[in-house]
Amino acid sequence: MYWRCRWGSGLRWLVLLAVLGAGAIASAAPRELRVGVYANEPKVFFGADGKAAGIFVDLLEMVAAREQWSLRYVPCNWQDCLDALREGRLDLMPDVARSDQRDILFDFHSLPVLHSWSQIYRAPGSPIYSMLDLQGKRVAVLEGSVQRAAFSNMMDSFGIQVTLVDASSFTGAFAMVQQGEADAVIANHRFGNLYSQRYGMVDSGIVFQPAALFFATGAGRNADVLAAIDRSVKDWRSGADPAYAKVLRRWSAADEPVRIAPWIWWGLGGLLAFSLLAALSVVVLRRKVQERTRHLKDSEQKLATILDSVGAFIYIKGKDYHYQYANHHTLQYFGLPSQEVVGKDDGAFFDAATAQSLRANDRRVLEDGESLEVEELNTPATGAPQRAFLSVKIPLRDAKGSVVALCGISTDITERRKAEESLQIAATVFESFEGMIVTSPDKRILRANQSYARLTGYTVEELVGQTPRLLQSGRHDAAFYSSLENSLHTTGMWQGEVWNRRKDGAEYPAWITITAVRSPEGEITHYVGTQIDISSRKAAEEEIRLLAFYDPLTGLPNRRLMTDRLQHSLAATARSGAGGALLFVDLDNFKDLNDTQGHELGDQLLRQVGARLAGCVRVGDTVARLGGDEFVVVLEGLAANVQEAAAQAETVGRTVLQALSQPYRLDGHEHHSSCSIGIALYADARGSVDELLKHGDMAMYQAKGAGRNTLRFFDPRTQANVTARTLLEAGLREALRDGQFLLHYQAQIREHDGIVGAEALVRWQHPQRGLVSPAEFIPVAEASGLIVPLGAWILRTACLQLVEWARNPVTARWTLAVNVSARQFRHSQFVDEVLGVLDETGANPHRLKLELTETLLLDDVEDTIQRMATLRAVGIGFALDDFGTGYSSLSYLKRLPLDQLKIDQGFVRDLLTDTNDATIARTIVTLAQSLDLGVIAEGVETAEQRDMLSSLGCRTWQGYLFGRPGPAADLHAAAMGVNA
């Protein structure tokens, strides 16, 4: 280190001083630490022997010896070192100054290792003596350094235009000036004073940016290493470990000793010579003295301007500890003019404790000859607030090397100390909070605390560099996250409940708060997010909800929730026009079980009953326990027609009777039970929940009065209808067993060709009632599922008829249409059964035509198309029956493998009187032609209807005009008559 101080008239000393510092954090011990080393002699560098050396290296070696670390030094340029440290490829980086941005990217220990400042060095011929002389100059600076940002801000504040030339190292920056690529170079004072003479540089006298230097490590890493370094620094700063001072003296040994400038001695000799010649040449002496005085005043004025422009407190104290000089900044701090400061000691300006502490530090300089870098807490005697200063104090020596004065430069670091304390508090809060992260504007995680890491299952290292999308569970859609982003953009914050996924895949609910951090200009610089696991709260809320709305024994909805759902169901049904029903279920003889076997077995039975009831209903229906052995089943979405709704409710009721009558296992023993069910339809309740429950309860008691293990409807008329339907269903089963069904055939006529086929129509020849109308028994067969075996009988009988027709030339080319219900078509074995019947009977599949209704298209169109395609592949044709009365989509219609559309008789009946029916018929014919499909009209009863249809393009008909349905023999006789 080189110090240059000048002693002139008025005892002016020029010492330009500032401090620059940065710290570093090391990794956890014991282990090998990878330490980045860049060229910054004498603080850190690789020597000629290829080994790491410098102040920081010697100090780190002392800490490593104490902590038993193994150090591996890695050479790198400054910016590469920082990048490697941030990415985890280095564990420790010495000689790093702190900044706001670096506090985000790196971790630092608390106490600075060293203090420094920045100086500007110039080429010998370059006229740079002050900041103003830098206008338009090129200044070389280390890329990515804190000096670069600080110098740029300083130049901007003074309105001075300079060009910064980035260099990858300090030696490269000095080489740029030597080679004429820059006019001046910025370096810390230690490196600059050491290398300026080697490169032929001159100290310009411009000093700025005091700072503290630290060891640094990657964010969230090596906290134990940082703590170990802090322990050593504390010992060094307190004087408990003298090794620190020895290291500083070792690397300052090459500094040029401070001495009085030779030109002063020559000046004094000249003055002596002038005094001897005064008698001979007074006039000449006076002129020379005046000229000399003018030069001294000019030099003193320039010196004062430079010292007063420095933003630091510069002062000189004599051996008596009294002030000999104070710059303008110091005088402002004292609030006194120079004549009231010079000649006084610190006791005149500070309280007793401060004055004693300052004298102790000054004594080490004035009496021991030490150079100090120390933090001082000064309390003015006026009672003004205490301020913190970073002071650098050096001894000033005469030509003999004796200490004659103290030169000090102090920098006010009060705000920085407060900021460091705030950072320490913030760091403590950051680590103690439930879970916290800091992200960049693009949502990349910069820091995460340990609580956040524990909550998510990831390590801090795994989280840094990722985005919170890493935790998305998939439960929230894009609209949710879009709303979140909009809220952040408009209000700067968002909070709410989010389901996240941990590293192990477990999902958990979290309460998240996100806040945007903005710069003074309003730009978003960071986002701060907090996350709290609310699993316990959610579990408690769920438990409260279950206790409030669910039966604790069976887990079914209780009376409160059932009543609420029933009220909503009644309102929704009133709006939609659909039907609904309530089943009031009461166990038979349950009291006997409780009284004889105990309540524990009774509870077991109730739990099993609840489970069986839940298995008897559809998703969306409600099973609830009212209390005791009473249960309620709420059926929604039933048919609008009261009779059909009653039939559907009865089907569910009989399913419940069957399920609850099966044996139960109670404590390993078999128990038999049954129930009585009362059914009340929504249509009878007039929208009242209480009325509906009362009707169900009354019907249930009617069921018990009828002998138990049965069901009853509240409305006697409904009950009568249900009884009739039950008898009809039983009769259908007997009819299938006894072969009471037969097929009739209705001719299908084509213009100019006569009979081309027929439609097979099932009839029931009841032993007592005679022929039963299909309109009466087909709906019951559909509801009960008997349509499947009945449809199989119809298909087989029709195929046998086709075989019979094939033997007669008159009927051999006829086709036979067979109606297939939606339930039959959806049966899992339907396709196989059709193919099996064809194979068994030998019927020609090209003569078989299956008629499907539009209702078949309302559910699973893709499966319908696949089944039709399989059957069509063997030659079976398809007709769409009752076309125009359903809700089929034309987009599906064009994909169906159809052969024919059938115009419903509802459009044919009023064809001659209703223009709308005529238009619909014409449209169906046109649509069929455009799809290359055949078209047939049913229900043709008059010649006028036939002729009208013919004029519209429909030339195939079926109806009473051509004959009523009858046995196959009647159809054959009619065909013979036509042919005759």
PDB file of N, CA and C in Angstrom, residues 560-598:
ATOM      1  N   ARG A 560     -81.106 -33.103   8.519  1.00  0.00           N
ATOM      2  CA  ARG A 560     -80.874 -31.714   8.112  1.00  0.00           C
ATOM      3  C   ARG A 560     -80.427 -31.628   6.656  1.00  0.00           C
ATOM      4  N   LEU A 561     -79.425 -32.418   6.281  1.00  0.00           N
ATOM      5  CA  LEU A 561     -78.930 -32.369   4.909  1.00  0.00           C
ATOM      6  C   LEU A 561     -79.962 -32.935   3.942  1.00  0.00           C
ATOM      7  N   MET A 562     -80.664 -34.016   4.360  1.00  0.00           N
ATOM      8  CA  MET A 562     -81.679 -34.604   3.494  1.00  0.00           C
ATOM      9  C   MET A 562     -82.799 -33.592   3.216  1.00  0.00           C
ATOM     10  N   THR A 563     -83.217 -32.864   4.254  1.00  0.00           N
ATOM     11  CA  THR A 563     -84.279 -31.869   4.072  1.00  0.00           C
ATOM     12  C   THR A 563     -83.849 -30.786   3.087  1.00  0.00           C
ATOM     13  N   ASP A 564     -82.589 -30.343   3.237  1.00  0.00           N
ATOM     14  CA  ASP A 564     -82.073 -29.307   2.328  1.00  0.00           C
ATOM     15  C   ASP A 564     -82.043 -29.819   0.885  1.00  0.00           C
ATOM     16  N   ARG A 565     -81.523 -31.035   0.699  1.00  0.00           N
ATOM     17  CA  ARG A 565     -81.462 -31.602  -0.662  1.00  0.00           C
ATOM     18  C   ARG A 565     -82.860 -31.818  -1.232  1.00  0.00           C
ATOM     19  N   LEU A 566     -83.789 -32.259  -0.378  1.00  0.00           N
ATOM     20  CA  LEU A 566     -85.148 -32.521  -0.842  1.00  0.00           C
ATOM     21  C   LEU A 566     -85.824 -31.225  -1.270  1.00  0.00           C
ATOM     22  N   GLN A 567     -85.565 -30.144  -0.526  1.00  0.00           N
ATOM     23  CA  GLN A 567     -86.142 -28.854  -0.909  1.00  0.00           C
ATOM     24  C   GLN A 567     -85.628 -28.400  -2.267  1.00  0.00           C
ATOM     25  N   HIS A 568     -84.308 -28.538  -2.493  1.00  0.00           N
ATOM     26  CA  HIS A 568     -83.728 -28.174  -3.782  1.00  0.00           C
ATOM     27  C   HIS A 568     -84.261 -29.068  -4.895  1.00  0.00           C
ATOM     28  N   SER A 569     -84.441 -30.359  -4.580  1.00  0.00           N
ATOM     29  CA  SER A 569     -84.929 -31.297  -5.583  1.00  0.00           C
ATOM     30  C   SER A 569     -86.351 -30.953  -6.010  1.00  0.00           C
ATOM     31  N   LEU A 570     -87.206 -30.614  -5.035  1.00  0.00           N
ATOM     32  CA  LEU A 570     -88.579 -30.244  -5.369  1.00  0.00           C
ATOM     33  C   LEU A 570     -88.622 -28.997  -6.246  1.00  0.00           C
ATOM     34  N   ALA A 571     -87.756 -28.014  -5.916  1.00  0.00           N
ATOM     35  CA  ALA A 571     -87.729 -26.776  -6.706  1.00  0.00           C
ATOM     36  C   ALA A 571     -87.233 -27.041  -8.118  1.00  0.00           C
ATOM     37  N   ALA A 572     -86.170 -27.857  -8.243  1.00  0.00           N
ATOM     38  CA  ALA A 572     -85.618 -28.149  -9.565  1.00  0.00           C
ATOM     39  C   ALA A 572     -86.610 -28.941 -10.407  1.00  0.00           C
ATOM     40  N   THR A 573     -87.307 -29.863  -9.785  1.00  0.00           N
ATOM     41  CA  THR A 573     -88.299 -30.664 -10.508  1.00  0.00           C
ATOM     42  C   THR A 573     -89.453 -29.797 -10.996  1.00  0.00           C
ATOM     43  N   ALA A 574     -89.853 -28.834 -10.168  1.00  0.00           N
ATOM     44  CA  ALA A 574     -90.938 -27.932 -10.574  1.00  0.00           C
ATOM     45  C   ALA A 574     -90.541 -27.126 -11.800  1.00  0.00           C
ATOM     46  N   ARG A 575     -89.259 -26.748 -11.881  1.00  0.00           N
ATOM     47  CA  ARG A 575     -88.798 -25.965 -13.041  1.00  0.00           C
ATOM     48  C   ARG A 575     -88.663 -26.826 -14.293  1.00  0.00           C
ATOM     49  N   SER A 576     -88.128 -28.040 -14.127  1.00  0.00           N
ATOM     50  CA  SER A 576     -87.833 -28.873 -15.298  1.00  0.00           C
ATOM     51  C   SER A 576     -89.028 -29.693 -15.764  1.00  0.00           C
ATOM     52  N   GLY A 577     -90.005 -29.930 -14.872  1.00  0.00           N
ATOM     53  CA  GLY A 577     -91.153 -30.757 -15.248  1.00  0.00           C
ATOM     54  C   GLY A 577     -90.908 -32.238 -15.079  1.00  0.00           C
ATOM     55  N   ALA A 578     -89.706 -32.611 -14.609  1.00  0.00           N
ATOM     56  CA  ALA A 578     -89.404 -34.032 -14.410  1.00  0.00           C
ATOM     57  C   ALA A 578     -90.128 -34.538 -13.173  1.00  0.00           C
ATOM     58  N   GLY A 579     -90.087 -35.844 -12.987  1.00  0.00           N
ATOM     59  CA  GLY A 579     -90.739 -36.449 -11.841  1.00  0.00           C
ATOM     60  C   GLY A 579     -89.739 -36.829 -10.774  1.00  0.00           C
ATOM     61  N   GLY A 580     -90.245 -37.148  -9.575  1.00  0.00           N
ATOM     62  CA  GLY A 580     -89.407 -37.583  -8.479  1.00  0.00           C
ATOM     63  C   GLY A 580     -90.235 -38.339  -7.473  1.00  0.00           C
ATOM     64  N   ALA A 581     -89.539 -39.030  -6.556  1.00  0.00           N
ATOM     65  CA  ALA A 581     -90.256 -39.807  -5.547  1.00  0.00           C
ATOM     66  C   ALA A 581     -89.416 -39.926  -4.299  1.00  0.00           C
ATOM     67  N   LEU A 582     -90.116 -40.174  -3.165  1.00  0.00           N
ATOM     68  CA  LEU A 582     -89.459 -40.398  -1.883  1.00  0.00           C
ATOM     69  C   LEU A 582     -89.853 -41.771  -1.372  1.00  0.00           C
ATOM     70  N   LEU A 583     -88.842 -42.554  -0.966  1.00  0.00           N
ATOM     71  CA  LEU A 583     -89.079 -43.874  -0.371  1.00  0.00           C
ATOM     72  C   LEU A 583     -88.798 -43.785   1.119  1.00  0.00           C
ATOM     73  N   PHE A 584     -89.816 -44.019   1.928  1.00  0.00           N
ATOM     74  CA  PHE A 584     -89.685 -44.009   3.380  1.00  0.00           C
ATOM     75  C   PHE A 584     -89.485 -45.453   3.820  1.00  0.00           C
ATOM     76  N   VAL A 585     -88.253 -45.795   4.290  1.00  0.00           N
ATOM     77  CA  VAL A 585     -87.890 -47.187   4.592  1.00  0.00           C
ATOM     78  C   VAL A 585     -87.780 -47.354   6.103  1.00  0.00           C
ATOM     79  N   ASP A 586     -88.481 -48.329   6.620  1.00  0.00           N
ATOM     80  CA  ASP A 586     -88.437 -48.621   8.056  1.00  0.00           C
ATOM     81  C   ASP A 586     -88.199 -50.115   8.235  1.00  0.00           C
ATOM     82  N   LEU A 587     -87.203 -50.457   9.079  1.00  0.00           N
ATOM     83  CA  LEU A 587     -86.880 -51.868   9.295  1.00  0.00           C
ATOM     84  C   LEU A 587     -87.997 -52.550  10.093  1.00  0.00           C
ATOM     85  N   ASP A 588     -88.258 -53.796   9.741  1.00  0.00           N
ATOM     86  CA  ASP A 588     -89.285 -54.577  10.440  1.00  0.00           C
ATOM     87  C   ASP A 588     -88.681 -55.232  11.677  1.00  0.00           C
ATOM     88  N   ASN A 589     -89.374 -55.085  12.815  1.00  0.00           N
ATOM     89  CA  ASN A 589     -89.006 -55.760  14.071  1.00  0.00           C
ATOM     90  C   ASN A 589     -87.587 -55.394  14.543  1.00  0.00           C
ATOM     91  N   PHE A 590     -87.143 -54.180  14.252  1.00  0.00           N
ATOM     92  CA  PHE A 590     -85.788 -53.781  14.667  1.00  0.00           C
ATOM     93  C   PHE A 590     -85.684 -53.688  16.190  1.00  0.00           C
ATOM     94  N   LYS A 591     -86.765 -53.294  16.849  1.00  0.00           N
ATOM     95  CA  LYS A 591     -86.745 -53.147  18.304  1.00  0.00           C
ATOM     96  C   LYS A 591     -86.444 -54.475  18.989  1.00  0.00           C
ATOM     97  N   ASP A 592     -86.926 -55.560  18.397  1.00  0.00           N
ATOM     98  CA  ASP A 592     -86.669 -56.874  18.995  1.00  0.00           C
ATOM     99  C   ASP A 592     -85.182 -57.180  19.023  1.00  0.00           C
ATOM    100  N   LEU A 593     -84.464 -56.815  17.930  1.00  0.00           N
ATOM    101  CA  LEU A 593     -83.025 -57.063  17.892  1.00  0.00           C
ATOM    102  C   LEU A 593     -82.310 -56.232  18.948  1.00  0.00           C
ATOM    103  N   ASN A 594     -82.673 -54.977  19.098  1.00  0.00           N
ATOM    104  CA  ASN A 594     -82.029 -54.113  20.084  1.00  0.00           C
ATOM    105  C   ASN A 594     -82.260 -54.618  21.501  1.00  0.00           C
ATOM    106  N   ASP A 595     -83.517 -55.043  21.751  1.00  0.00           N
ATOM    107  CA  ASP A 595     -83.861 -55.459  23.107  1.00  0.00           C
ATOM    108  C   ASP A 595     -83.227 -56.785  23.487  1.00  0.00           C
ATOM    109  N   THR A 596     -83.090 -57.702  22.531  1.00  0.00           N
ATOM    110  CA  THR A 596     -82.596 -59.047  22.843  1.00  0.00           C
ATOM    111  C   THR A 596     -81.098 -59.197  22.657  1.00  0.00           C
ATOM    112  N   GLN A 597     -80.530 -58.511  21.665  1.00  0.00           N
ATOM    113  CA  GLN A 597     -79.112 -58.706  21.337  1.00  0.00           C
ATOM    114  C   GLN A 597     -78.237 -57.513  21.725  1.00  0.00           C
ATOM    115  N   GLY A 598     -78.860 -56.397  22.029  1.00  0.00           N
ATOM    116  CA  GLY A 598     -78.074 -55.239  22.447  1.00  0.00           C
ATOM    117  C   GLY A 598     -77.900 -54.212  21.327  1.00  0.00           C
TER     118      GLY A 598
END
